[in-house]
Tab-separated table of C-alpha atoms and ligand atoms in Angstrom:
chain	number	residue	atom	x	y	z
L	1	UNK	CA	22.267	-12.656	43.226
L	2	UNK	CA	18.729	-13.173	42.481
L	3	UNK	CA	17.345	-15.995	40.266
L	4	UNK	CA	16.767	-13.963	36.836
L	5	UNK	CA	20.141	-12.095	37.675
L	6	UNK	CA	21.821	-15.180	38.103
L	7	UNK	CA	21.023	-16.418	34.760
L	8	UNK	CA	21.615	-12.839	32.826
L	9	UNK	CA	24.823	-13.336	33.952
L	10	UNK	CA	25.149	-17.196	33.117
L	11	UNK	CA	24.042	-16.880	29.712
L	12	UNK	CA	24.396	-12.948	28.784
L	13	UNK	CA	21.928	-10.811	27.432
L	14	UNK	CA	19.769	-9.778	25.961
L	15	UNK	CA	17.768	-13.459	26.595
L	16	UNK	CA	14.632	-15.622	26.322
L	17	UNK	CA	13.775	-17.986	28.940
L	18	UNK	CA	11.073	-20.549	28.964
L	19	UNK	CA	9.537	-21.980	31.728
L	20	UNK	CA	8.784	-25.534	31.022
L	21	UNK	CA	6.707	-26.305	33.972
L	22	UNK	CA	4.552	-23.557	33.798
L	23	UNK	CA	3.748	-24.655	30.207
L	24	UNK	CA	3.098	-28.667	31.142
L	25	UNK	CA	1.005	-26.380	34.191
L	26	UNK	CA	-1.303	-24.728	31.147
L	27	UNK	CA	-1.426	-27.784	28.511
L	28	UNK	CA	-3.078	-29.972	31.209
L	29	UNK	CA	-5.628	-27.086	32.325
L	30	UNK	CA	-7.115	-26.974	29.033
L	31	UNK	CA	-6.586	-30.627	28.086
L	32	UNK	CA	-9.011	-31.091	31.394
L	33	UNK	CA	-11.510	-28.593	30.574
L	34	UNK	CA	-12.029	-30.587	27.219
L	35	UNK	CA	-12.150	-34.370	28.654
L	36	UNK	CA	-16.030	-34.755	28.020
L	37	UNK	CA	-14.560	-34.950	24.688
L	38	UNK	CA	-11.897	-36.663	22.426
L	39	UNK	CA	-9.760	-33.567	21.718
L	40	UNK	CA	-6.137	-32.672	20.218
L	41	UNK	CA	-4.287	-29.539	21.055
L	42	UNK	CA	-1.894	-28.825	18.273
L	43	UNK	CA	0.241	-26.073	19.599
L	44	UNK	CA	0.725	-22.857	16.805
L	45	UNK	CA	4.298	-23.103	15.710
L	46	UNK	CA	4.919	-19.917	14.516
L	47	UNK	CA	4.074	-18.639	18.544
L	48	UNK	CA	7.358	-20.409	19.832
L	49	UNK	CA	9.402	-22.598	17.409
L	50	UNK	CA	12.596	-23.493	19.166
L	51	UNK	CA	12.786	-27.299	18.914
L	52	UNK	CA	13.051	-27.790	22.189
L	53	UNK	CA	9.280	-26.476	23.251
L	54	UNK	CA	8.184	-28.035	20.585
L	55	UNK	CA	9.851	-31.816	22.174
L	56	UNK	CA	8.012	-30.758	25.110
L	57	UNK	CA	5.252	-30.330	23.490
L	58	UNK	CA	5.513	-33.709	21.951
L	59	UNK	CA	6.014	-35.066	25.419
L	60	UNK	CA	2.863	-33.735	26.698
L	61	UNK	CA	0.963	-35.472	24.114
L	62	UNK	CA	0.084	-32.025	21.694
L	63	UNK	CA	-0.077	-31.668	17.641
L	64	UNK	CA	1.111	-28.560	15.866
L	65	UNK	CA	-0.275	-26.342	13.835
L	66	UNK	CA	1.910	-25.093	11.178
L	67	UNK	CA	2.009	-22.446	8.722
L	68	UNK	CA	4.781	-23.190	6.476
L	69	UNK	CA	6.259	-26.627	5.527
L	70	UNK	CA	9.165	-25.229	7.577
L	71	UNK	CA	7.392	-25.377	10.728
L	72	UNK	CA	5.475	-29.157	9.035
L	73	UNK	CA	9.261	-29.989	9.420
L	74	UNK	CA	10.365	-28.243	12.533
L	75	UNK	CA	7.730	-30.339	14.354
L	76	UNK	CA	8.512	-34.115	12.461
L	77	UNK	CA	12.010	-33.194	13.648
L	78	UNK	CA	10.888	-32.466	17.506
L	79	UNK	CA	9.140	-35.844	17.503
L	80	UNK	CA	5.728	-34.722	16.800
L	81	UNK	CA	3.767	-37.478	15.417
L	82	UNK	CA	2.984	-36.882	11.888
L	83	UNK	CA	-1.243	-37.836	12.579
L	84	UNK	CA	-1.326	-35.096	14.778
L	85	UNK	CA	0.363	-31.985	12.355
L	86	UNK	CA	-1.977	-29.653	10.744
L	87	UNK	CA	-1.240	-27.554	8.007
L	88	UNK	CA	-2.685	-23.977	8.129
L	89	UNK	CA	-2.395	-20.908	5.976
L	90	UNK	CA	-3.374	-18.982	3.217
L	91	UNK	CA	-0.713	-19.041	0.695
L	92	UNK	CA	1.077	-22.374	0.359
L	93	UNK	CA	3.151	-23.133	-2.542
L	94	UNK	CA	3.173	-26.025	-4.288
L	95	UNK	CA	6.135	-27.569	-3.082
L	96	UNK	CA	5.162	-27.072	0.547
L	97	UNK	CA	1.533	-28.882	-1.031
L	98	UNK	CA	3.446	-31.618	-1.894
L	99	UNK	CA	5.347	-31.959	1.220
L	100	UNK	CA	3.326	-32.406	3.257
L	101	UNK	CA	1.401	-34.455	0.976
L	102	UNK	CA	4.349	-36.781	1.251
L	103	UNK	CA	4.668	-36.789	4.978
L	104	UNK	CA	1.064	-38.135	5.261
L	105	UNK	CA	-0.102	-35.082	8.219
L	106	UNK	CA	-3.156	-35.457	9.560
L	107	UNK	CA	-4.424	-32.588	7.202
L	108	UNK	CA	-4.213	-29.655	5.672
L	109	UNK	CA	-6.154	-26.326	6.587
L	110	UNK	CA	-8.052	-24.800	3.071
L	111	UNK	CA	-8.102	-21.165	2.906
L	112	UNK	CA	-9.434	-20.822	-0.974
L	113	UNK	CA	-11.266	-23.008	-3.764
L	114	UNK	CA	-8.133	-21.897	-5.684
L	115	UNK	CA	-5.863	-23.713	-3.372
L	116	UNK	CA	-7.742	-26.511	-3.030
L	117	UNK	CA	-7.734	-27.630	-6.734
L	118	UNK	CA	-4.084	-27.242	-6.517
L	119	UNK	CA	-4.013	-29.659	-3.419
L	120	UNK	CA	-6.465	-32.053	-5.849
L	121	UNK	CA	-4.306	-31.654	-8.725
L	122	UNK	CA	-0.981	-32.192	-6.446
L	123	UNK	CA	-2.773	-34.986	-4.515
L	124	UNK	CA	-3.669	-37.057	-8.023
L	125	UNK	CA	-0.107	-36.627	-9.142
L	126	UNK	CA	1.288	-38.271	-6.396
L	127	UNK	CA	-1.657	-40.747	-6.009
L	128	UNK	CA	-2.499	-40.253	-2.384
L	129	UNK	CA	-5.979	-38.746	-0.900
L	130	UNK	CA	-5.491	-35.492	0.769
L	131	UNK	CA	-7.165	-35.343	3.899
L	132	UNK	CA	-8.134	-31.768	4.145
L	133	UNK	CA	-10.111	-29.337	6.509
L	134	UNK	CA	-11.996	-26.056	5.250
L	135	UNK	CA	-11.275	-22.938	6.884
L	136	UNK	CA	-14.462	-21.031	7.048
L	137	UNK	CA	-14.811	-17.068	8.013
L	138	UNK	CA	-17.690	-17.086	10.199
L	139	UNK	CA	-17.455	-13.000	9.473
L	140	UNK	CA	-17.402	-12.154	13.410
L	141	UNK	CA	-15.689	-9.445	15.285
L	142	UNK	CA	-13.461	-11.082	18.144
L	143	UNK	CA	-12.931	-7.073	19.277
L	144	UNK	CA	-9.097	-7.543	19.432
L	145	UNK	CA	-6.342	-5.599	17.694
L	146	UNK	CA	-7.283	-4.707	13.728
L	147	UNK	CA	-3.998	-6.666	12.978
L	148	UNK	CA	-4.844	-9.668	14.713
L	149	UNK	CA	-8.490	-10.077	14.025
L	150	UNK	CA	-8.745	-12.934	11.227
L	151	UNK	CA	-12.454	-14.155	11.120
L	152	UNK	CA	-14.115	-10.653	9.561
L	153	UNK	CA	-15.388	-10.701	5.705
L	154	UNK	CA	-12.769	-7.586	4.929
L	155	UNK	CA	-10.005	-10.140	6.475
L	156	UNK	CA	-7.639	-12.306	3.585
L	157	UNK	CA	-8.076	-15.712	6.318
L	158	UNK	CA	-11.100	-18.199	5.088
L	159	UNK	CA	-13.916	-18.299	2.811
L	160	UNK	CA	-17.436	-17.770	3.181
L	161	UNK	CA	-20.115	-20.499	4.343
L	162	UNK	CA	-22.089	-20.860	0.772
L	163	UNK	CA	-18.417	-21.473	-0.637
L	164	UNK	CA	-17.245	-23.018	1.570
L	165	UNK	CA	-20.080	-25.562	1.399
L	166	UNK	CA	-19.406	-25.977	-2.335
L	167	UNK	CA	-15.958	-26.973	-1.411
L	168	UNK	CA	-16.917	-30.021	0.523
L	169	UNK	CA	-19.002	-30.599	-1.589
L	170	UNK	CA	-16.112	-30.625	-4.375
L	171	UNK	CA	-14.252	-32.630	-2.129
L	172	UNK	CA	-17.100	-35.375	-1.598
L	173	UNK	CA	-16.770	-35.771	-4.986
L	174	UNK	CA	-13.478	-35.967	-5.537
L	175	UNK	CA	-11.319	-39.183	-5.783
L	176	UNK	CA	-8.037	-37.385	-5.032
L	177	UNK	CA	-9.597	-35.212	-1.699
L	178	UNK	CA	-10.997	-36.344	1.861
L	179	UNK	CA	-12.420	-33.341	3.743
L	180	UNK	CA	-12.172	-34.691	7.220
L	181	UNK	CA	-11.915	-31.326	8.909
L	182	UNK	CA	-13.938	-27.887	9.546
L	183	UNK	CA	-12.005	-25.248	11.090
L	184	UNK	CA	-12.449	-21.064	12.087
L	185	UNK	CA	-9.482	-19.051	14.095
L	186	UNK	CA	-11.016	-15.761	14.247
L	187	UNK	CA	-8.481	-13.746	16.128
L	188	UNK	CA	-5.834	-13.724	18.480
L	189	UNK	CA	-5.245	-12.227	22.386
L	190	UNK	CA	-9.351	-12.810	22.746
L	191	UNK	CA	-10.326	-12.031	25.937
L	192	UNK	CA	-14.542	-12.868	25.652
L	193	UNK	CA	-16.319	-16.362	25.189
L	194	UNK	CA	-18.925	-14.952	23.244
L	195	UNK	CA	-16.782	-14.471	19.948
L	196	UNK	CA	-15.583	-18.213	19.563
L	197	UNK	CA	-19.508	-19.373	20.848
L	198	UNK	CA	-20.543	-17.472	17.976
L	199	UNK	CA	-18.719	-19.226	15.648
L	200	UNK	CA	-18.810	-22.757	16.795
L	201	UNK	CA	-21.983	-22.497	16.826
L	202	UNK	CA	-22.402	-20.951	12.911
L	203	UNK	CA	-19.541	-24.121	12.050
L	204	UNK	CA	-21.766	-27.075	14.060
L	205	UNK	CA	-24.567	-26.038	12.030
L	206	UNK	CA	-22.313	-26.101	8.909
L	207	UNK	CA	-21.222	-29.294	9.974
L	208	UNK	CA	-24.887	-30.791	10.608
L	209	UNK	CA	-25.769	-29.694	7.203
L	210	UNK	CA	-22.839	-31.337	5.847
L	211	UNK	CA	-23.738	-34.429	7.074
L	212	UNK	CA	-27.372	-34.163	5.310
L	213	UNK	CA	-25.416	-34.448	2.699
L	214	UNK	CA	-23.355	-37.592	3.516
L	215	UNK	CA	-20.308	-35.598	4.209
L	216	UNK	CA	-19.090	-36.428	7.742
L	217	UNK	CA	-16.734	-34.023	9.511
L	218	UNK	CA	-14.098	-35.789	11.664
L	219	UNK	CA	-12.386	-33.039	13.256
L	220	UNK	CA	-13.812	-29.822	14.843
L	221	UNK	CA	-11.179	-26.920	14.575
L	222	UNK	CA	-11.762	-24.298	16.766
L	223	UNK	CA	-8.191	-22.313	15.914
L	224	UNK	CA	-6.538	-20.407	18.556
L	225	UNK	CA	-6.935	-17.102	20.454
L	226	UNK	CA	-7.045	-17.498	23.747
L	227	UNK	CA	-6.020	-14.687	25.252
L	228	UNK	CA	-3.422	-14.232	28.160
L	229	UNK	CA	-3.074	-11.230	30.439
L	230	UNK	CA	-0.372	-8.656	29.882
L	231	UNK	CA	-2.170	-6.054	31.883
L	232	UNK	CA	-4.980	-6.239	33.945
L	233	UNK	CA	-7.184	-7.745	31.174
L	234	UNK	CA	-9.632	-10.319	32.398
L	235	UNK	CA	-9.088	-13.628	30.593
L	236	UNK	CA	-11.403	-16.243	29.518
L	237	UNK	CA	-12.393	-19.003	31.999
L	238	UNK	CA	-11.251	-22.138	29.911
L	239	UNK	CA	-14.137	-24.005	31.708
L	240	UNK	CA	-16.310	-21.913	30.310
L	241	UNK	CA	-14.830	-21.571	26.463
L	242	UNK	CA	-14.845	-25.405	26.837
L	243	UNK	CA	-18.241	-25.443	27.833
L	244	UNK	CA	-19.953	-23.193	25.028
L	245	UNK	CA	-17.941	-25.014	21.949
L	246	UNK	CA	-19.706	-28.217	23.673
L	247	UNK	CA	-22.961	-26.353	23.648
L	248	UNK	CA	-22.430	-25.535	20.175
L	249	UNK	CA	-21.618	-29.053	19.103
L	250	UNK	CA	-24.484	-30.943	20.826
L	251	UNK	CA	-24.449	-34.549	19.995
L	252	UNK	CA	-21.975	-34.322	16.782
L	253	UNK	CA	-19.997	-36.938	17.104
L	254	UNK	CA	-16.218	-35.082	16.243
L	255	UNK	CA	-12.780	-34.641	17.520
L	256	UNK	CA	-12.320	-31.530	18.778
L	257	UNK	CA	-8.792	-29.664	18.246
L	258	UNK	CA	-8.043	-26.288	19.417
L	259	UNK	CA	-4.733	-24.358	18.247
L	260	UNK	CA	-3.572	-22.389	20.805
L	261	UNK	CA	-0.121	-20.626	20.590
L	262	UNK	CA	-0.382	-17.932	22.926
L	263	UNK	CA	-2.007	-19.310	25.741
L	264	UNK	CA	0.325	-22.231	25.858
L	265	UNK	CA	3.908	-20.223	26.167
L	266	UNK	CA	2.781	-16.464	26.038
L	267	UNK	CA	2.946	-15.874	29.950
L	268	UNK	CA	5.583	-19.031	30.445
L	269	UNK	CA	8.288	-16.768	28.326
L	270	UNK	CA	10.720	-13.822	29.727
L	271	UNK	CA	12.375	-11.871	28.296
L	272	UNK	CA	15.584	-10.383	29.785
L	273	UNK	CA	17.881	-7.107	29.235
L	274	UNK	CA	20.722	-5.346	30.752
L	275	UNK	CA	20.663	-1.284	31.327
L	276	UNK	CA	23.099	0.167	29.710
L	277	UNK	CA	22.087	4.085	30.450
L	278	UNK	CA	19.628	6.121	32.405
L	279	UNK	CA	19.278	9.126	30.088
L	280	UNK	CA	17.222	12.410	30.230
L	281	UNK	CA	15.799	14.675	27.338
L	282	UNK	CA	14.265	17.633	28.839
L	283	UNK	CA	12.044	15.940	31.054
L	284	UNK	CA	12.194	12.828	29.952
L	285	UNK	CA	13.308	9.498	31.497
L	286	UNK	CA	14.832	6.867	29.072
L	287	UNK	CA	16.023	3.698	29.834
L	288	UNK	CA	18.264	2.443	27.703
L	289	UNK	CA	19.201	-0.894	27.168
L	290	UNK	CA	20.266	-3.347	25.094
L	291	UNK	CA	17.533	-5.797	23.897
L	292	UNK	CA	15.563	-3.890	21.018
L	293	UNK	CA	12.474	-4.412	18.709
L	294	UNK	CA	14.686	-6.925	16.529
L	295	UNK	CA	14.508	-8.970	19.511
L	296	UNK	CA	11.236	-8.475	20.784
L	297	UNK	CA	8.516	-6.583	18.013
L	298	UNK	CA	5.680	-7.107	19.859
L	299	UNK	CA	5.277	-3.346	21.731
L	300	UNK	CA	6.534	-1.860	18.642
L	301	UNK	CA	4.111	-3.142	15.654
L	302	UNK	CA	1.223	-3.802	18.169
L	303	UNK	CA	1.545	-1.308	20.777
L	304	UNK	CA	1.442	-4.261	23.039
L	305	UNK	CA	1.842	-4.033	26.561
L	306	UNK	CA	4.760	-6.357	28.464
L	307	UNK	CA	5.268	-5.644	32.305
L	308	UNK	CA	8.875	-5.099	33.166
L	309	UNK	CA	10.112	-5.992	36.699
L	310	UNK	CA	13.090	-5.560	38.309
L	311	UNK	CA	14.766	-7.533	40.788
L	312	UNK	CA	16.400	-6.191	44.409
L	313	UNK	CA	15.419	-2.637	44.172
L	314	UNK	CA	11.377	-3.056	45.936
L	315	UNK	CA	10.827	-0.459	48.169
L	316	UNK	CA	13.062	2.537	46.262
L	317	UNK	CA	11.341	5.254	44.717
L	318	UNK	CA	9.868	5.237	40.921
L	319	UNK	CA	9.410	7.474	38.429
L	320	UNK	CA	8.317	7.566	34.611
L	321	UNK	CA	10.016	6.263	32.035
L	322	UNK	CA	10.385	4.303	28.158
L	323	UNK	CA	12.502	1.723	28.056
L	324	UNK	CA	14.511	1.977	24.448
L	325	UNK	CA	16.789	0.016	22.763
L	326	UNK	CA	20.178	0.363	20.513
L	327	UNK	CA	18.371	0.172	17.125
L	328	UNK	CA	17.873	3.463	15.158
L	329	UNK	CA	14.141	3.625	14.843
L	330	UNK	CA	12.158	5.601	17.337
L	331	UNK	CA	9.844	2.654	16.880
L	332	UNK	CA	12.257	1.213	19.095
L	333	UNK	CA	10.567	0.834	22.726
L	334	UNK	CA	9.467	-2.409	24.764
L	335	UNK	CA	7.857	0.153	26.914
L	336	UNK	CA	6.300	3.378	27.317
L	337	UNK	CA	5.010	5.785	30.160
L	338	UNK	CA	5.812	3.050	33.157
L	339	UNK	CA	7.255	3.556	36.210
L	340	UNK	CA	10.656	2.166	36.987
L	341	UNK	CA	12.882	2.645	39.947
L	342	UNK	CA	16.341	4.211	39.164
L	343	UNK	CA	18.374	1.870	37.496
L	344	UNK	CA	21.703	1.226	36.973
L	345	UNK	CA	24.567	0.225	34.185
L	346	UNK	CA	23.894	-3.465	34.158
L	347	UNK	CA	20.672	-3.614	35.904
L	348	UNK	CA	18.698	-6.387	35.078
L	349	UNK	CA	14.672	-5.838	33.495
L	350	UNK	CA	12.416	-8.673	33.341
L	351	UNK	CA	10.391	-7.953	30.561
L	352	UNK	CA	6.871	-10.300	31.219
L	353	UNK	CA	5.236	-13.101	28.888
L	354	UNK	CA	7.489	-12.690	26.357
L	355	UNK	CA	7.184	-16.585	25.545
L	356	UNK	CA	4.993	-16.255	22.583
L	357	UNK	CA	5.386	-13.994	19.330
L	358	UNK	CA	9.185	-13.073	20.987
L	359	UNK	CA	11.800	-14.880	19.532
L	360	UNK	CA	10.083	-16.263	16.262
L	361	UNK	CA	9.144	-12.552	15.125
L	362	UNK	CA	13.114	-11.033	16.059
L	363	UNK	CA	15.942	-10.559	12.835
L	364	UNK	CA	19.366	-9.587	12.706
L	365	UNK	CA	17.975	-5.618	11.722
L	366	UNK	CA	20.553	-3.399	12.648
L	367	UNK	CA	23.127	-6.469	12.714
L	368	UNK	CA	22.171	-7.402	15.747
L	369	UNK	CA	22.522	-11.095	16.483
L	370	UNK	CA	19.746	-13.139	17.668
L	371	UNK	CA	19.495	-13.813	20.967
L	372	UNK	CA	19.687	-16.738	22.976
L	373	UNK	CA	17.167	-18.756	24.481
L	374	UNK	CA	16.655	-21.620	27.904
L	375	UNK	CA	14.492	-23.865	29.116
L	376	UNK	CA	13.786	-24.163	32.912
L	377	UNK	CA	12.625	-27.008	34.131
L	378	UNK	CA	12.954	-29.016	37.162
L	379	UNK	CA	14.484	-26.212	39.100
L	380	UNK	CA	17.125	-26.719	36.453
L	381	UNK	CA	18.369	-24.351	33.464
L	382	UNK	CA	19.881	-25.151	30.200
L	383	UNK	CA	20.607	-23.472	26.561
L	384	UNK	CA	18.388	-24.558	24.187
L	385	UNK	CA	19.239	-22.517	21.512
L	386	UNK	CA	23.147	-20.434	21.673
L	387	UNK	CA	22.943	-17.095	21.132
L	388	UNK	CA	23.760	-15.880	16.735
L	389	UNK	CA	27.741	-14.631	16.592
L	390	UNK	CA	28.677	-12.162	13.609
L	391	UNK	CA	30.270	-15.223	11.260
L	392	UNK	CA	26.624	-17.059	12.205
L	393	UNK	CA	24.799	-13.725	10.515
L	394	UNK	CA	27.345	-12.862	7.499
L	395	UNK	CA	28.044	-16.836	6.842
L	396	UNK	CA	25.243	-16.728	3.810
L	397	UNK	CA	26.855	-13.417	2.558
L	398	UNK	CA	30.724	-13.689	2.803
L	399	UNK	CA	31.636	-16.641	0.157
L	400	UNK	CA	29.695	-13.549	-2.480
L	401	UNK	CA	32.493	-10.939	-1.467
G	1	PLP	C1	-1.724	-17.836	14.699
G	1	PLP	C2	-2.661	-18.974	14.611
G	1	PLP	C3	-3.003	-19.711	15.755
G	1	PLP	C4	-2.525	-19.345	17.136
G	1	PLP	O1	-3.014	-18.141	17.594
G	1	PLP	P1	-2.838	-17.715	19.137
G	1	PLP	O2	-3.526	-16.424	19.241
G	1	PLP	O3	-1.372	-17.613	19.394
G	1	PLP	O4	-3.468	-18.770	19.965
G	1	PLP	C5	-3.832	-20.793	15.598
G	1	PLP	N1	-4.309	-21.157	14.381
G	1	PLP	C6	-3.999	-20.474	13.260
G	1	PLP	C7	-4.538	-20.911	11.967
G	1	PLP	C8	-3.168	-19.362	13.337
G	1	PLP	O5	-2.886	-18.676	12.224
């Protein structure tokens, strides 16, 4: 049996595996395209949030980035130290305020002058400083999918410069705030330089203004975004996205943290399913089989692209197909139009970087359980998260009957 066989039939599918190495492989290629510099990765949670990546991650030396007090505590719990968590997002209640408040992070990520007197008022009752970072929209077009594009004016993400200016200012000012941190994530799956040298270099000049007024940034944010390839996209050269956020920064004297959550697990992730049918319409070739959008939402809401391999059939003939699953949508696809040999019941389909934006977007639509998930590492496999069973999905509902 061949390798991604072998483990379909280990742990059943449908399944998400992780390669572990490959993502050590891609932490240390962009930690060493930013050593001119101090510099913090904090990984994006909400990418890949099994605890176990996120250990990893802790092992490698890398923050998070979260986006609920959920993820603030997903990450304490994986051994992520609390100096290097960052709280992003723009709606936090203020419960998830306080908590985090409580757990001392290194800070939290503005989005609004509206959130940030809550923070202030939050921060006084408590009595503790708030160590925050501003979120500006730099207002340019990272040309990526309309969904995904954060850092344009018509976008909810950020504020403006002139406001957010007043903020630190406000901050400066205040006894209960200490805005330590600038930060911009215009956009994700970027594939260009130019966007993110655009805006480092509208934030540096932010930042060099700021400090005419006695208000000294500590930590440069330059969000996430990297892109990966699903296709044939070209990618960015990290030496060169490394080398244009230096340009932009000159002599400023600041920490520089990048957020990536794609580029760290997006092509280190697989996702694999079992045919259950070959079926024609007419002309048409479906595959059917049984992982679904619940499982994997990414071709379905973004029209993204995934490559789907299979093993032990190279060399036989192939023909167009979409490759559907169970659920009862015809939204239901993780591909269209590609050309698969002729498969059969319990076939196994690789479907490509499937690591990020996989398993944290599926649900239990349709019933369907959520699927399981393993880290390989070493040459060696293990579960890292077992695979939902019906009493697992109905055990919130049943003691209501
Ligand atoms: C989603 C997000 C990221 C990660 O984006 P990727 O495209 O996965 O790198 C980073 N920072 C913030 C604030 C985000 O919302």
């Amino acid at each position: 049996m061949t390798k991604f066989s072998a483990l379909a039939h280990t742990y059943g599918t449908p399944l998400y595996l992780y390669d572990f190495d490959s993502i050590t492989h891609k932490f240390s290629a962009l930690k060493d395209v930013f050593k001119a510099r101090k510099s913090l990765i904090c990984f994006a949670v909400k990418s890949n949030s099994n605890l176990s990546v996120l250990k990893h991650m802790a092992h490698l030396g890398a923050g998070c980035d979260c986006v609920s007090i959920g993820e603030v505590k997903r990450a304490l719990l994986a051994g992520i130290p609390k100096y290097k968590i960052i709280f992003s997002g723009v709606g936090k209640r203020d419960d998830e305020i306080e908590e985090a408040l409580r757990n001392d992070i290194l800070m939290l990520n503005l989005e609004s002058e509206e959130e940030m007197k809550r923070v202030e008022i939050i921060a006084q009752k408590l009595g503790v400083v708030a160590r925050i970072s501003i979120r500006v929209n730099p207002n340019i077009d990272p040309k990526t999918h309309p969904y995904i594009s954060t850092g344009l004016h018509e976008n909810k993400f950020g504020v403006d410069i002139e406001s957010a200016k007043r903020m630190y200012i406000h901050a400066k000012n205040s006894a209960s705030l200490d805005p330590v941190g600038i930060h911009f994530h215009i956009g994700s799956q970027i594939t260009d330089v130019n966007p993110f040298k655009e805006a480092a270099d509208v934030l540096a000049n932010l930042v060099r203004n700021l400090k005419a007024l006695k208000i000294d940034i500590k930590f440069f944010d330059v969000g996430g975004g990297i892109g990966i390839q699903y296709k044939e996209e070209e990618t960015i050269a990290l030496y060169d996205y490394a080398q244009s956020i230096f340009a932009a920064l000159g002599g400023l004297d600041v920490t520089l943290v990048c957020e990536p959550g794609r580029y760290l697990v997006g092509d280190c992730g697989y996702f694999l399913t079992k045919v259950l049918y070959e079926k024609y319409n007419g002309f048409k070739r479906f595959v059917i089989v049984d992982g679904a959008m619940n499982d994997l939402i990414r071709p379905s809401l973004y029209q993204a692209y995934h490559a789907i391999e299979v093993e032990g059939k190279e060399g036989t003939e192939k023909s167009l197909c979409d490759v559907v699953g169970p659920v009862c949508e015809s939204g239901d696809f993780l591909a269209k139009n590609i050309e698969l040999p002729a498969l059969e019941h319990d076939d196994i389909l690789v479907v490509k970087s499937a690591g990020a934006y996989g398993f944290t977007m599926s649900s239990n639509y349709n019933t369907r359980m959520r699927v399981a998930e393993v880290a390989l590492e070493n040459g060696e496999d293990r579960l890292i998260r077992r695979r939902e069973t019906f009493e697992d999905v109905i055990a919130l509902e049943k003691e209501y009957l």
